[in-house]
mmCIF file of C-alpha atoms and ligand atoms in Angstrom:
data_model
loop_
_atom_site.group_PDB
_atom_site.id
_atom_site.type_symbol
_atom_site.label_atom_id
_atom_site.label_comp_id
_atom_site.label_asym_id
_atom_site.label_seq_id
_atom_site.Cartn_x
_atom_site.Cartn_y
_atom_site.Cartn_z
ATOM 1 C CA MET A 1 112.786 178.426 161.336
ATOM 2 C CA LEU A 2 112.432 174.685 160.740
ATOM 3 C CA THR A 3 115.245 172.662 162.345
ATOM 4 C CA HIS A 4 116.245 169.226 161.083
ATOM 5 C CA LYS A 5 118.322 166.869 163.218
ATOM 6 C CA ILE A 6 120.769 164.734 161.266
ATOM 7 C CA VAL A 7 123.056 162.036 162.632
ATOM 8 C CA LEU A 8 126.235 161.707 160.575
ATOM 9 C CA LEU A 9 128.111 158.391 160.700
ATOM 10 C CA SER A 10 131.433 158.864 158.905
ATOM 11 C CA GLY A 11 132.575 155.306 159.586
ATOM 12 C CA ASP A 12 135.797 153.931 158.155
ATOM 13 C CA GLY A 13 138.176 154.150 155.195
ATOM 14 C CA ILE A 14 137.229 156.993 152.840
ATOM 15 C CA GLY A 15 134.196 157.738 155.060
ATOM 16 C CA PRO A 16 135.609 160.820 156.850
ATOM 17 C CA GLU A 17 136.850 162.339 153.536
ATOM 18 C CA ILE A 18 133.518 162.070 151.720
ATOM 19 C CA SER A 19 131.541 163.013 154.860
ATOM 20 C CA GLU A 20 133.405 166.305 155.105
ATOM 21 C CA VAL A 21 132.103 167.236 151.640
ATOM 22 C CA SER A 22 128.481 166.355 152.468
ATOM 23 C CA LYS A 23 128.628 168.226 155.769
ATOM 24 C CA LYS A 24 129.649 171.453 154.005
ATOM 25 C CA ILE A 25 126.978 170.901 151.354
ATOM 26 C CA LEU A 26 124.235 170.488 153.977
ATOM 27 C CA LEU A 27 125.274 173.635 155.802
ATOM 28 C CA LYS A 28 125.394 175.703 152.610
ATOM 29 C CA LEU A 29 121.997 174.435 151.444
ATOM 30 C CA SER A 30 120.419 175.112 154.835
ATOM 31 C CA ASN A 31 121.587 178.741 154.604
ATOM 32 C CA LYS A 32 120.383 179.100 151.042
ATOM 33 C CA PHE A 33 116.966 177.512 151.591
ATOM 34 C CA ASN A 34 116.312 178.877 155.075
ATOM 35 C CA PHE A 35 116.227 175.889 157.343
ATOM 36 C CA ASN A 36 118.397 174.928 160.310
ATOM 37 C CA ILE A 37 120.366 171.768 160.276
ATOM 38 C CA GLU A 38 121.861 170.201 163.409
ATOM 39 C CA ILE A 39 124.478 167.597 162.580
ATOM 40 C CA GLU A 40 125.491 165.189 165.347
ATOM 41 C CA GLU A 41 128.472 163.010 164.507
ATOM 42 C CA GLU A 42 128.546 159.548 166.068
ATOM 43 C CA LEU A 43 130.944 156.588 165.985
ATOM 44 C CA PHE A 44 129.922 153.599 163.898
ATOM 45 C CA GLY A 45 131.668 150.655 162.227
ATOM 46 C CA GLY A 46 135.341 149.815 162.758
ATOM 47 C CA ILE A 47 136.060 153.105 164.462
ATOM 48 C CA ALA A 48 133.304 152.413 167.009
ATOM 49 C CA PHE A 49 134.687 148.917 167.566
ATOM 50 C CA GLU A 50 138.103 150.457 168.383
ATOM 51 C CA LYS A 51 136.561 152.595 171.125
ATOM 52 C CA PHE A 52 133.657 150.515 172.461
ATOM 53 C CA GLU A 53 134.372 146.990 171.154
ATOM 54 C CA ASP A 54 131.017 147.293 169.420
ATOM 55 C CA PRO A 55 130.549 148.397 165.781
ATOM 56 C CA ALA A 56 127.035 149.677 166.537
ATOM 57 C CA PRO A 57 127.136 151.108 170.084
ATOM 58 C CA LYS A 58 123.828 151.626 171.851
ATOM 59 C CA SER A 59 124.535 155.372 172.210
ATOM 60 C CA THR A 60 124.873 155.680 168.405
ATOM 61 C CA LEU A 61 121.755 153.609 167.731
ATOM 62 C CA ASP A 62 119.738 155.671 170.235
ATOM 63 C CA LYS A 63 120.788 158.909 168.530
ATOM 64 C CA CYS A 64 119.858 157.432 165.140
ATOM 65 C CA LYS A 65 116.403 156.451 166.380
ATOM 66 C CA SER A 66 115.590 159.931 167.626
ATOM 67 C CA CYS A 67 116.813 162.086 164.707
ATOM 68 C CA ASP A 68 115.077 163.096 161.459
ATOM 69 C CA ALA A 69 117.472 161.254 159.155
ATOM 70 C CA VAL A 70 120.805 159.428 159.278
ATOM 71 C CA LEU A 71 123.591 160.128 156.799
ATOM 72 C CA LEU A 72 126.055 157.234 156.681
ATOM 73 C CA ALA A 73 129.319 157.119 154.718
ATOM 74 C CA CYS A 74 130.724 153.569 154.785
ATOM 75 C CA VAL A 75 132.274 151.007 157.111
ATOM 76 C CA GLY A 76 134.724 148.125 157.007
ATOM 77 C CA ASP A 77 138.345 147.117 156.712
ATOM 78 C CA SER A 78 140.078 143.793 156.172
ATOM 79 C CA LYS A 79 141.796 144.190 159.560
ATOM 80 C CA TYR A 80 138.442 143.288 161.174
ATOM 81 C CA ASP A 81 137.942 140.143 159.073
ATOM 82 C CA GLN A 82 139.256 137.853 161.828
ATOM 83 C CA LEU A 83 136.830 139.169 164.458
ATOM 84 C CA PRO A 84 133.763 137.116 165.420
ATOM 85 C CA ARG A 85 130.970 137.881 162.966
ATOM 86 C CA GLU A 86 128.904 140.004 165.385
ATOM 87 C CA LEU A 87 131.843 142.351 166.069
ATOM 88 C CA ARG A 88 132.660 143.129 162.444
ATOM 89 C CA PRO A 89 131.736 146.567 161.046
ATOM 90 C CA GLU A 90 129.374 145.009 158.489
ATOM 91 C CA SER A 91 127.400 143.409 161.346
ATOM 92 C CA GLY A 92 126.999 146.929 162.728
ATOM 93 C CA LEU A 93 125.277 147.842 159.463
ATOM 94 C CA LEU A 94 122.904 144.891 159.748
ATOM 95 C CA LYS A 95 122.172 145.893 163.366
ATOM 96 C CA LEU A 96 121.429 149.496 162.388
ATOM 97 C CA ARG A 97 119.101 148.350 159.594
ATOM 98 C CA SER A 98 117.236 145.893 161.784
ATOM 99 C CA ASP A 99 117.059 148.213 164.857
ATOM 100 C CA LEU A 100 115.564 151.012 162.750
ATOM 101 C CA ASN A 101 113.450 148.418 160.943
ATOM 102 C CA LEU A 102 114.744 149.669 157.586
ATOM 103 C CA PHE A 103 113.065 147.074 155.439
ATOM 104 C CA ALA A 104 113.282 148.941 152.122
ATOM 105 C CA ASN A 105 116.473 149.797 150.286
ATOM 106 C CA ILE A 106 116.059 152.179 147.375
ATOM 107 C CA ARG A 107 118.823 152.499 144.809
ATOM 108 C CA PRO A 108 118.240 154.804 141.856
ATOM 109 C CA VAL A 109 120.464 154.235 138.826
ATOM 110 C CA LYS A 110 120.415 157.092 136.378
ATOM 111 C CA ILE A 111 122.902 157.758 133.612
ATOM 112 C CA ARG A 112 124.262 161.289 133.798
ATOM 113 C CA ASN A 113 124.830 162.531 130.250
ATOM 114 C CA SER A 114 128.297 163.862 130.957
ATOM 115 C CA LEU A 115 129.424 160.430 132.205
ATOM 116 C CA ILE A 116 128.009 158.331 129.409
ATOM 117 C CA GLU A 117 131.521 157.504 128.155
ATOM 118 C CA SER A 118 132.597 156.244 131.605
ATOM 119 C CA SER A 119 130.454 153.110 131.474
ATOM 120 C CA SER A 120 131.992 149.856 130.349
ATOM 121 C CA LEU A 121 128.848 149.310 128.245
ATOM 122 C CA LYS A 122 128.132 150.904 124.859
ATOM 123 C CA LYS A 123 126.533 154.354 124.834
ATOM 124 C CA GLU A 124 123.525 153.065 122.811
ATOM 125 C CA VAL A 125 122.807 150.452 125.509
ATOM 126 C CA ILE A 126 122.882 152.754 128.504
ATOM 127 C CA GLN A 127 121.856 156.202 127.304
ATOM 128 C CA ASN A 128 118.219 155.975 128.457
ATOM 129 C CA VAL A 129 118.783 154.128 131.709
ATOM 130 C CA ASP A 130 116.741 155.523 134.591
ATOM 131 C CA LEU A 131 115.730 152.783 136.990
ATOM 132 C CA VAL A 132 115.253 152.167 140.700
ATOM 133 C CA VAL A 133 116.064 148.957 142.526
ATOM 134 C CA VAL A 134 113.751 148.392 145.507
ATOM 135 C CA ARG A 135 115.376 145.714 147.664
ATOM 136 C CA GLU A 136 113.909 144.064 150.771
ATOM 137 C CA LEU A 137 116.523 144.635 153.453
ATOM 138 C CA THR A 138 115.674 143.090 156.805
ATOM 139 C CA SER A 139 114.599 139.551 156.021
ATOM 140 C CA GLY A 140 115.427 136.746 153.598
ATOM 141 C CA ILE A 141 118.553 134.650 153.654
ATOM 142 C CA TYR A 142 120.769 137.197 155.458
ATOM 143 C CA PHE A 143 118.593 136.990 158.559
ATOM 144 C CA GLY A 144 116.791 133.643 158.251
ATOM 145 C CA GLU A 145 117.066 130.983 160.961
ATOM 146 C CA PRO A 146 118.271 128.315 161.302
ATOM 147 C CA ARG A 147 121.771 129.140 160.147
ATOM 148 C CA GLY A 148 125.144 127.794 161.122
ATOM 149 C CA ILE A 149 128.071 125.491 160.586
ATOM 150 C CA ILE A 150 128.018 121.916 161.896
ATOM 151 C CA LYS A 151 131.373 120.277 162.394
ATOM 152 C CA ASN A 152 131.416 116.515 161.925
ATOM 153 C CA LYS A 153 134.364 114.148 162.121
ATOM 154 C CA ASN A 154 135.417 114.319 158.483
ATOM 155 C CA LYS A 155 133.589 117.277 157.052
ATOM 156 C CA GLU A 156 131.798 120.489 157.894
ATOM 157 C CA ARG A 157 128.271 121.401 156.858
ATOM 158 C CA ALA A 158 127.072 125.016 156.547
ATOM 159 C CA PHE A 159 123.530 126.224 155.972
ATOM 160 C CA ASN A 160 121.363 129.350 155.749
ATOM 161 C CA THR A 161 117.627 129.797 155.409
ATOM 162 C CA MET A 162 115.827 131.984 152.894
ATOM 163 C CA VAL A 163 112.524 132.876 154.512
ATOM 164 C CA TYR A 164 109.779 135.476 153.933
ATOM 165 C CA ASN A 165 106.382 136.039 155.539
ATOM 166 C CA THR A 166 103.490 137.454 153.532
ATOM 167 C CA ASP A 167 103.471 140.729 155.509
ATOM 168 C CA GLU A 168 107.182 141.314 154.807
ATOM 169 C CA ILE A 169 106.558 140.894 151.078
ATOM 170 C CA GLU A 170 103.456 143.097 151.189
ATOM 171 C CA ARG A 171 105.148 146.073 152.860
ATOM 172 C CA ILE A 172 108.107 146.144 150.440
ATOM 173 C CA THR A 173 105.701 145.751 147.505
ATOM 174 C CA GLU A 174 103.711 148.720 148.782
ATOM 175 C CA ILE A 175 106.894 150.834 148.787
ATOM 176 C CA ALA A 176 107.698 149.734 145.220
ATOM 177 C CA ILE A 177 104.147 150.566 144.115
ATOM 178 C CA GLN A 178 104.323 154.056 145.637
ATOM 179 C CA ILE A 179 107.666 154.684 143.899
ATOM 180 C CA ALA A 180 106.361 153.341 140.578
ATOM 181 C CA LYS A 181 103.303 155.608 140.805
ATOM 182 C CA LYS A 182 105.612 158.644 140.911
ATOM 183 C CA ARG A 183 107.489 157.309 137.870
ATOM 184 C CA ASN A 184 106.127 155.250 134.961
ATOM 185 C CA ASN A 185 103.874 152.769 136.826
ATOM 186 C CA ARG A 186 106.018 149.815 135.815
ATOM 187 C CA ILE A 187 107.348 147.209 138.248
ATOM 188 C CA CYS A 188 109.413 144.163 137.403
ATOM 189 C CA SER A 189 109.453 141.739 140.334
ATOM 190 C CA VAL A 190 112.556 139.548 140.315
ATOM 191 C CA ASP A 191 112.531 136.093 141.906
ATOM 192 C CA LYS A 192 113.483 132.456 141.345
ATOM 193 C CA ALA A 193 109.966 131.043 141.475
ATOM 194 C CA ASN A 194 110.867 128.156 139.150
ATOM 195 C CA VAL A 195 113.032 126.660 141.917
ATOM 196 C CA LEU A 196 112.347 128.242 145.315
ATOM 197 C CA GLU A 197 109.134 127.969 147.358
ATOM 198 C CA VAL A 198 109.983 131.264 149.038
ATOM 199 C CA SER A 199 109.992 132.891 145.587
ATOM 200 C CA GLN A 200 106.621 131.282 144.769
ATOM 201 C CA LEU A 201 105.124 132.981 147.831
ATOM 202 C CA TRP A 202 106.905 136.217 146.834
ATOM 203 C CA ARG A 203 105.417 136.134 143.324
ATOM 204 C CA LYS A 204 101.873 135.260 144.494
ATOM 205 C CA THR A 205 101.923 138.015 147.127
ATOM 206 C CA VAL A 206 103.293 140.691 144.789
ATOM 207 C CA GLU A 207 100.705 139.781 142.124
ATOM 208 C CA ASN A 208 97.860 139.963 144.676
ATOM 209 C CA MET A 209 99.011 143.384 145.867
ATOM 210 C CA ALA A 210 99.412 144.787 142.367
ATOM 211 C CA LYS A 211 95.814 143.808 141.497
ATOM 212 C CA ASN A 212 94.676 146.603 143.838
ATOM 213 C CA TYR A 213 96.397 149.214 141.653
ATOM 214 C CA LYS A 214 94.933 149.212 138.150
ATOM 215 C CA GLU A 215 97.527 151.726 136.918
ATOM 216 C CA ILE A 216 100.485 149.497 137.862
ATOM 217 C CA HIS A 217 101.896 147.259 135.159
ATOM 218 C CA LEU A 218 103.588 144.304 136.890
ATOM 219 C CA SER A 219 105.906 141.841 135.221
ATOM 220 C CA ASN A 220 107.900 138.973 136.761
ATOM 221 C CA MET A 221 111.403 137.882 135.843
ATOM 222 C CA TYR A 222 113.728 135.140 137.108
ATOM 223 C CA VAL A 223 116.855 136.529 138.710
ATOM 224 C CA ASP A 224 119.267 134.889 136.266
ATOM 225 C CA ASN A 225 117.409 136.430 133.335
ATOM 226 C CA ALA A 226 117.272 139.786 135.149
ATOM 227 C CA ALA A 227 121.068 139.789 135.490
ATOM 228 C CA MET A 228 121.361 139.139 131.764
ATOM 229 C CA GLN A 229 118.728 141.739 130.797
ATOM 230 C CA LEU A 230 120.405 144.411 132.942
ATOM 231 C CA ILE A 231 123.465 144.097 130.732
ATOM 232 C CA ARG A 232 121.642 143.451 127.433
ATOM 233 C CA ASP A 233 118.972 146.152 127.604
ATOM 234 C CA PRO A 234 118.878 147.982 130.961
ATOM 235 C CA SER A 235 116.576 150.761 129.767
ATOM 236 C CA GLN A 236 113.639 148.283 129.703
ATOM 237 C CA PHE A 237 113.457 148.561 133.510
ATOM 238 C CA ASP A 238 111.670 151.194 135.570
ATOM 239 C CA VAL A 239 111.230 149.824 139.132
ATOM 240 C CA ILE A 240 112.877 146.506 139.983
ATOM 241 C CA LEU A 241 111.393 144.911 143.104
ATOM 242 C CA THR A 242 113.331 142.077 144.680
ATOM 243 C CA ASN A 243 114.394 140.267 147.837
ATOM 244 C CA ASN A 244 117.443 140.871 149.999
ATOM 245 C CA ILE A 245 120.116 138.700 148.381
ATOM 246 C CA PHE A 246 118.985 139.130 144.748
ATOM 247 C CA GLY A 247 118.781 142.894 145.337
ATOM 248 C CA ASP A 248 122.251 142.944 146.850
ATOM 249 C CA ILE A 249 123.727 141.400 143.717
ATOM 250 C CA LEU A 250 121.553 143.088 141.067
ATOM 251 C CA SER A 251 121.976 146.564 142.515
ATOM 252 C CA ASP A 252 125.765 146.317 142.308
ATOM 253 C CA LEU A 253 125.407 145.077 138.757
ATOM 254 C CA ALA A 254 123.082 147.980 137.927
ATOM 255 C CA ALA A 255 125.555 150.282 139.675
ATOM 256 C CA MET A 256 128.234 149.551 137.137
ATOM 257 C CA LEU A 257 126.005 150.781 134.296
ATOM 258 C CA THR A 258 126.865 154.297 135.450
ATOM 259 C CA GLY A 259 130.589 153.783 135.158
ATOM 260 C CA SER A 260 131.622 154.049 138.781
ATOM 261 C CA ILE A 261 130.369 152.774 142.083
ATOM 262 C CA GLY A 262 131.467 156.201 143.358
ATOM 263 C CA MET A 263 128.340 157.726 141.755
ATOM 264 C CA LEU A 264 125.541 155.726 143.364
ATOM 265 C CA PRO A 265 123.361 156.831 146.267
ATOM 266 C CA SER A 266 120.851 154.814 148.266
ATOM 267 C CA ALA A 267 118.195 155.180 150.911
ATOM 268 C CA SER A 268 117.057 152.624 153.458
ATOM 269 C CA LEU A 269 113.587 153.326 154.752
ATOM 270 C CA ASN A 270 110.699 152.116 156.832
ATOM 271 C CA ASN A 271 107.205 153.544 156.782
ATOM 272 C CA ILE A 272 107.435 155.642 159.972
ATOM 273 C CA GLY A 273 110.826 156.524 161.516
ATOM 274 C CA PRO A 274 114.084 158.023 160.247
ATOM 275 C CA GLY A 275 115.720 156.591 157.137
ATOM 276 C CA VAL A 276 119.413 155.960 156.526
ATOM 277 C CA PHE A 277 120.931 157.573 153.439
ATOM 278 C CA GLU A 278 124.238 156.183 152.232
ATOM 279 C CA PRO A 279 126.385 155.631 149.152
ATOM 280 C CA VAL A 280 126.276 152.155 147.650
ATOM 281 C CA HIS A 281 130.050 151.721 147.819
ATOM 282 C CA GLY A 282 132.114 150.401 150.716
ATOM 283 C CA SER A 283 134.965 152.018 152.613
ATOM 284 C CA ALA A 284 137.476 151.645 149.743
ATOM 285 C CA PRO A 285 140.468 150.942 152.037
ATOM 286 C CA ASP A 286 142.752 150.817 148.964
ATOM 287 C CA ILE A 287 142.382 154.575 148.432
ATOM 288 C CA ALA A 288 141.567 155.779 151.968
ATOM 289 C CA GLY A 289 143.523 158.770 153.274
ATOM 290 C CA GLN A 290 144.685 159.851 149.802
ATOM 291 C CA ASN A 291 142.014 162.509 149.153
ATOM 292 C CA ILE A 292 141.155 160.889 145.811
ATOM 293 C CA ALA A 293 137.775 159.272 146.624
ATOM 294 C CA ASN A 294 134.724 160.324 144.663
ATOM 295 C CA PRO A 295 132.391 162.162 147.091
ATOM 296 C CA ILE A 296 129.468 162.255 144.619
ATOM 297 C CA ALA A 297 127.697 159.047 145.694
ATOM 298 C CA MET A 298 127.515 160.420 149.208
ATOM 299 C CA ALA A 299 126.513 163.869 147.931
ATOM 300 C CA LEU A 300 123.703 162.260 145.903
ATOM 301 C CA SER A 301 122.705 160.308 149.037
ATOM 302 C CA THR A 302 122.564 163.684 150.766
ATOM 303 C CA ALA A 303 120.183 164.843 148.018
ATOM 304 C CA MET A 304 118.003 161.779 148.700
ATOM 305 C CA LEU A 305 118.089 162.617 152.417
ATOM 306 C CA LEU A 306 116.946 166.154 151.658
ATOM 307 C CA ARG A 307 114.159 164.997 149.341
ATOM 308 C CA ILE A 308 112.828 161.866 151.079
ATOM 309 C CA GLY A 309 113.996 162.331 154.673
ATOM 310 C CA LEU A 310 113.445 166.067 155.181
ATOM 311 C CA ASN A 311 111.060 166.992 152.372
ATOM 312 C CA GLN A 312 113.465 169.776 151.285
ATOM 313 C CA ILE A 313 112.757 169.225 147.603
ATOM 314 C CA GLN A 314 114.240 172.486 146.283
ATOM 315 C CA ALA A 315 117.492 171.949 148.165
ATOM 316 C CA ALA A 316 117.699 168.384 146.794
ATOM 317 C CA GLU A 317 117.128 169.583 143.220
ATOM 318 C CA ASN A 318 119.684 172.369 143.648
ATOM 319 C CA LEU A 319 122.307 169.881 144.842
ATOM 320 C CA GLU A 320 121.682 167.426 141.987
ATOM 321 C CA LEU A 321 121.917 170.263 139.473
ATOM 322 C CA ALA A 322 125.136 171.514 141.068
ATOM 323 C CA ILE A 323 126.667 168.036 140.700
ATOM 324 C CA ASP A 324 125.558 167.812 137.048
ATOM 325 C CA ASN A 325 127.059 171.246 136.367
ATOM 326 C CA VAL A 326 130.427 170.311 137.855
ATOM 327 C CA LEU A 327 130.528 167.125 135.747
ATOM 328 C CA SER A 328 129.439 168.983 132.590
ATOM 329 C CA LYS A 329 132.344 171.392 133.102
ATOM 330 C CA GLY A 330 134.653 168.396 132.810
ATOM 331 C CA PHE A 331 135.791 167.934 136.423
ATOM 332 C CA ARG A 332 136.212 164.340 137.575
ATOM 333 C CA THR A 333 137.720 162.345 140.421
ATOM 334 C CA SER A 334 140.197 159.701 139.293
ATOM 335 C CA ASP A 335 137.677 156.808 139.323
ATOM 336 C CA LEU A 336 135.923 158.598 136.431
ATOM 337 C CA ASP A 337 139.101 159.329 134.469
ATOM 338 C CA ASP A 338 138.233 159.218 130.758
ATOM 339 C CA GLY A 339 141.529 160.658 129.574
ATOM 340 C CA LYS A 340 139.846 163.926 128.552
ATOM 341 C CA SER A 341 138.708 165.502 131.820
ATOM 342 C CA GLU A 342 140.446 167.436 134.553
ATOM 343 C CA ILE A 343 141.122 165.096 137.478
ATOM 344 C CA ILE A 344 140.605 166.709 140.858
ATOM 345 C CA SER A 345 140.795 165.549 144.468
ATOM 346 C CA CYS A 346 137.912 164.604 146.730
ATOM 347 C CA SER A 347 138.025 167.908 148.632
ATOM 348 C CA LYS A 348 138.370 169.910 145.381
ATOM 349 C CA MET A 349 135.291 168.138 143.993
ATOM 350 C CA GLY A 350 133.513 169.242 147.166
ATOM 351 C CA GLU A 351 134.589 172.859 146.593
ATOM 352 C CA LYS A 352 133.391 172.740 142.969
ATOM 353 C CA ILE A 353 129.964 171.455 144.050
ATOM 354 C CA LEU A 354 129.730 174.157 146.728
ATOM 355 C CA GLU A 355 130.541 176.831 144.102
ATOM 356 C CA GLU A 356 127.601 175.632 141.991
ATOM 357 C CA ILE A 357 125.078 175.694 144.861
HETATM 358 P P1 LIG B 1 134.347 149.065 147.992
HETATM 359 O O1 LIG B 1 133.074 149.566 147.454
HETATM 360 O O2 LIG B 1 134.850 149.669 149.242
HETATM 361 O O3 LIG B 1 135.504 149.224 146.874
HETATM 362 C C1 LIG B 1 135.437 148.577 145.611
HETATM 363 C C2 LIG B 1 136.324 149.358 144.623
HETATM 364 O O4 LIG B 1 135.672 150.586 144.301
HETATM 365 C C3 LIG B 1 137.688 149.735 145.196
HETATM 366 O O5 LIG B 1 138.637 149.679 144.160
HETATM 367 C C4 LIG B 1 137.520 151.172 145.640
HETATM 368 O O6 LIG B 1 138.706 151.933 145.615
HETATM 369 C C5 LIG B 1 136.488 151.696 144.646
HETATM 370 N N1 LIG B 1 135.623 152.731 145.236
HETATM 371 C C6 LIG B 1 134.621 152.542 146.127
HETATM 372 N N2 LIG B 1 134.084 153.709 146.465
HETATM 373 C C7 LIG B 1 134.737 154.658 145.782
HETATM 374 C C8 LIG B 1 134.637 156.079 145.718
HETATM 375 N N3 LIG B 1 133.742 156.774 146.430
HETATM 376 N N4 LIG B 1 135.503 156.744 144.930
HETATM 377 C C9 LIG B 1 136.409 156.083 144.194
HETATM 378 N N5 LIG B 1 136.549 154.742 144.199
HETATM 379 C C10 LIG B 1 135.727 154.034 144.995
HETATM 380 O O7 LIG B 1 134.178 147.479 148.159
HETATM 381 P P2 LIG B 1 135.179 146.399 148.785
HETATM 382 O O8 LIG B 1 136.590 146.716 148.410
HETATM 383 O O9 LIG B 1 134.614 145.083 148.414
HETATM 384 O O10 LIG B 1 135.013 146.548 150.359
HETATM 385 C C11 LIG B 1 135.871 147.329 151.193
HETATM 386 C C12 LIG B 1 135.312 147.333 152.591
HETATM 387 O O11 LIG B 1 134.019 147.989 152.594
HETATM 388 C C13 LIG B 1 135.041 145.930 153.136
HETATM 389 O O12 LIG B 1 135.403 145.907 154.496
HETATM 390 C C14 LIG B 1 133.545 145.738 152.943
HETATM 391 O O13 LIG B 1 133.008 144.806 153.849
HETATM 392 C C15 LIG B 1 133.046 147.134 153.202
HETATM 393 N N6 LIG B 1 131.732 147.470 152.587
HETATM 394 C C16 LIG B 1 130.975 148.344 153.263
HETATM 395 C C17 LIG B 1 129.776 148.764 152.713
HETATM 396 C C18 LIG B 1 128.981 149.806 153.436
HETATM 397 O O14 LIG B 1 129.521 150.484 154.302
HETATM 398 N N7 LIG B 1 127.714 149.980 153.103
HETATM 399 C C19 LIG B 1 129.370 148.292 151.441
HETATM 400 C C20 LIG B 1 130.206 147.411 150.767
HETATM 401 C C21 LIG B 1 131.407 147.009 151.340
#
C-alpha cells in the first residue's frame, strides 16, 4: 500500500486545536481510500523558540525537506514581538519558505454557496467568485538587500529593496500559466509598472512568457486598480499573478470576499520538492484555547495537500464535499455566525466533517 509521509507543524495559538481536526481527517481518509499516512509532528514557531531558542530548528527543517508534504497550522504571538527579528515566529516561516525554496504561494478564493450571506459584500457582487491568487513568495521586497535602519544624530533612516531577477519572474509565471490552463486560461498580472522599474521588468517578462502559450489570455493591471476591482467586481478574475508584497495584501483582501479568514487555504510550492499547505490566517491569539476557532481553512489546506502534494484526488474531493455538506446543514463556527445557523465548537466542527467523510 502506498505510504505518504507528512510533517505536521501545529505551531502556536489556535494551531494545536485546528491541527487535531486535520489529523483525524487525514487518518479517516487514508483508511477510506486505501493509502497509509505517517504523520510526524515537529516543533515550529513560538513553541519551537521556547524549547530551542529558534523558531525554525534545523531538526524540523530537515524533517520537512525529506517528507512528501508539510501541513502547517499557524505561528505567532505578541509576546515574541520584542525579540530580535530573526528569532520571531514569523521569521521561522520565512526561513521554512526559503529553505524549501517555496517560491509560489497559491491561494484559491471560492465562494461556498451556503456562506454567501457571510460576506460583507453584496450577494450579487460575490456569487460567482472563483479565483486563485498566485503570489511570488521568496523574493521581492521581503528578502531584497540592502535593507536596514541607519541611525543619524537627529533622525533615523530605514530602507528596503524591491528586487526581482528575470528567472524568478519566469518560474512563478510558469506556475500561473499551468494553473490557468487547468481553469479558464485567463491570467491578470498585477504590478505597479507606471512607477517601479522592478514592475516594468515583471510586466515585460510575464508578457514574453505568455506569448509561448497561445491559449493564455494575459491582461495587466496596476495594483491600486486591482485592489479596487477586487471589491467592485471580483468575479472578473480567474488567476491573479503578482509579486510578494502585492500578493500578501491582495490575497488577504480577496480572503474577505468569502466572509471569514477562517475559510481560506493555501499552498506554497516549488517545482520539485515537498510543498507546505497552510491556512491563510494567523494564530488568532485572541481566541486560542477556547475551542471556538474555525478549523475549515486548515481542513481545506489538507484537501490541497491531498490533491497537489500527494495526488490523492478522490480523497481531496471527498473532503471538500464533506465540508460543503456540513455547511449546507447549517453548522457554523462562531466566526461565521449569521444569526440563523447552529454555532458549534472547533472540535464539534471536526466531528461533523468526519461524519460526512
Ligand atoms: P490572525 O489571522 O491570527 O487573526 C485575525 C482575526 O481573525 C482575529 O480576530 C482572529 O480571532 C480571527 N481568526 C483568524 N483565524 C481564525 C479561525 N481559524 N477561526 C476563527 N477566527 C479566526 O491575524 P493577526 O491577529 O494579525 O495575527 C496574530 C498572530 O499570527 C501574529 O503573531 C501574526 O504575526 C501571526 N500570523 C501568522 C501567520 C501564519 O502563521 N501564516 C499569518 C498571519 C499572521
